[in-house]
Short mmCIF file of C-alpha atoms in Angstrom, two decimals:
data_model
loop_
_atom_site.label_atom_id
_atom_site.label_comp_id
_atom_site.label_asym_id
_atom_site.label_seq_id
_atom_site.Cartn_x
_atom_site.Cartn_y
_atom_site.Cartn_z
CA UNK A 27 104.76 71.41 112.30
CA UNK A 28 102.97 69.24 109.93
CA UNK A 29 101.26 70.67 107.48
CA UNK A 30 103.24 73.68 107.62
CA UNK A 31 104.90 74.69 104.42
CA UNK A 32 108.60 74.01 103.89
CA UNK A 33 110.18 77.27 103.19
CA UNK A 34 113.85 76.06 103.88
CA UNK A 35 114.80 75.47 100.04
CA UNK A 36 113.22 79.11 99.07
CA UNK A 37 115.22 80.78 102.14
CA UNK A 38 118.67 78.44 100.94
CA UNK A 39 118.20 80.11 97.30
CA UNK A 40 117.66 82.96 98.88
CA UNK A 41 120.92 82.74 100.80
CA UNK A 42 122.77 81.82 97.52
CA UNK A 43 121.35 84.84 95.65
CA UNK A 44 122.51 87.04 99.12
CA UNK A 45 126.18 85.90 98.95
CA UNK A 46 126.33 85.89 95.02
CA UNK A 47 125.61 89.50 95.62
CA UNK A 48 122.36 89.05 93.82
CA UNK A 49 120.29 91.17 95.74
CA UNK A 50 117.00 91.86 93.74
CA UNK A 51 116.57 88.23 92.95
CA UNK A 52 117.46 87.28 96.86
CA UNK A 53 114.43 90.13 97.75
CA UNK A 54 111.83 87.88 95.62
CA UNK A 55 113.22 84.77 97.06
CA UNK A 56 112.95 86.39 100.87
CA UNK A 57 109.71 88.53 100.61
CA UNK A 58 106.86 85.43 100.43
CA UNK A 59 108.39 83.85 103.43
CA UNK A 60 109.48 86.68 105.39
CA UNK A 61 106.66 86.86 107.40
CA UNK A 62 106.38 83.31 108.69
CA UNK A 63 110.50 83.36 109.17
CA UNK A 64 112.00 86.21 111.16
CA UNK A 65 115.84 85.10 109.85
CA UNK A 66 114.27 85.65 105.57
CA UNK A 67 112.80 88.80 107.19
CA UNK A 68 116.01 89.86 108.25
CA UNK A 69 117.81 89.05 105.38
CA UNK A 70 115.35 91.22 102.89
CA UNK A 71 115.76 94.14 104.72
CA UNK A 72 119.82 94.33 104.55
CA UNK A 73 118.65 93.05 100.71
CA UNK A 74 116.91 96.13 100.14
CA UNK A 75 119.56 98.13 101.55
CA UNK A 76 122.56 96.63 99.46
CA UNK A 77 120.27 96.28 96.29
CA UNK A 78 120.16 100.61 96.96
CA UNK A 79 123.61 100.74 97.77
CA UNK A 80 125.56 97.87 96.43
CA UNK A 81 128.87 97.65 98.74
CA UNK A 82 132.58 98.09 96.56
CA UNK A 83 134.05 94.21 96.85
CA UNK A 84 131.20 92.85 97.85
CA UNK A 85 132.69 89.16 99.45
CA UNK A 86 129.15 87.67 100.50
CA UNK A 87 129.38 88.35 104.33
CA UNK A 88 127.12 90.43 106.53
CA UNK A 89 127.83 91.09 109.96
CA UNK A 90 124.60 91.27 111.78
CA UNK A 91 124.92 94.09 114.69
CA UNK A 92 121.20 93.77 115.64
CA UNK A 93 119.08 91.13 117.10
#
């Protein structure tokens, strides 16, 4: 809508820092939008997870198994 605020490029960075297996910086680059945009929501949660528990091999992919 106009006026809205364009968080696209902040959720793309976000995505970058996700599949570089950067997970704390993805986290800061999720959590201001995450409340206007259910998909960055998503995304810090499993961020939060992996930053606790990094995965072995990480290859940047996440299955979602929940909607």
């Amino acid at each position: 809508p106009a006026g809205a605020p364009d968080h696209d490029p902040l959720r793309a960075a976000g995505l970058d820092d996700f599949t570089a297996g950067r997970f704390s910086e993805a986290i800061g680059k999720f959590q201001p939008i995450a409340e206007i945009d259910p998909p960055a929501a998503a995304y810090l949660r499993k961020c939060r997870v992996l930053s606790e528990h990094p995965p072995e091999g990480w290859e940047g992919v996440w299955t979602a198994t929940e909607k």
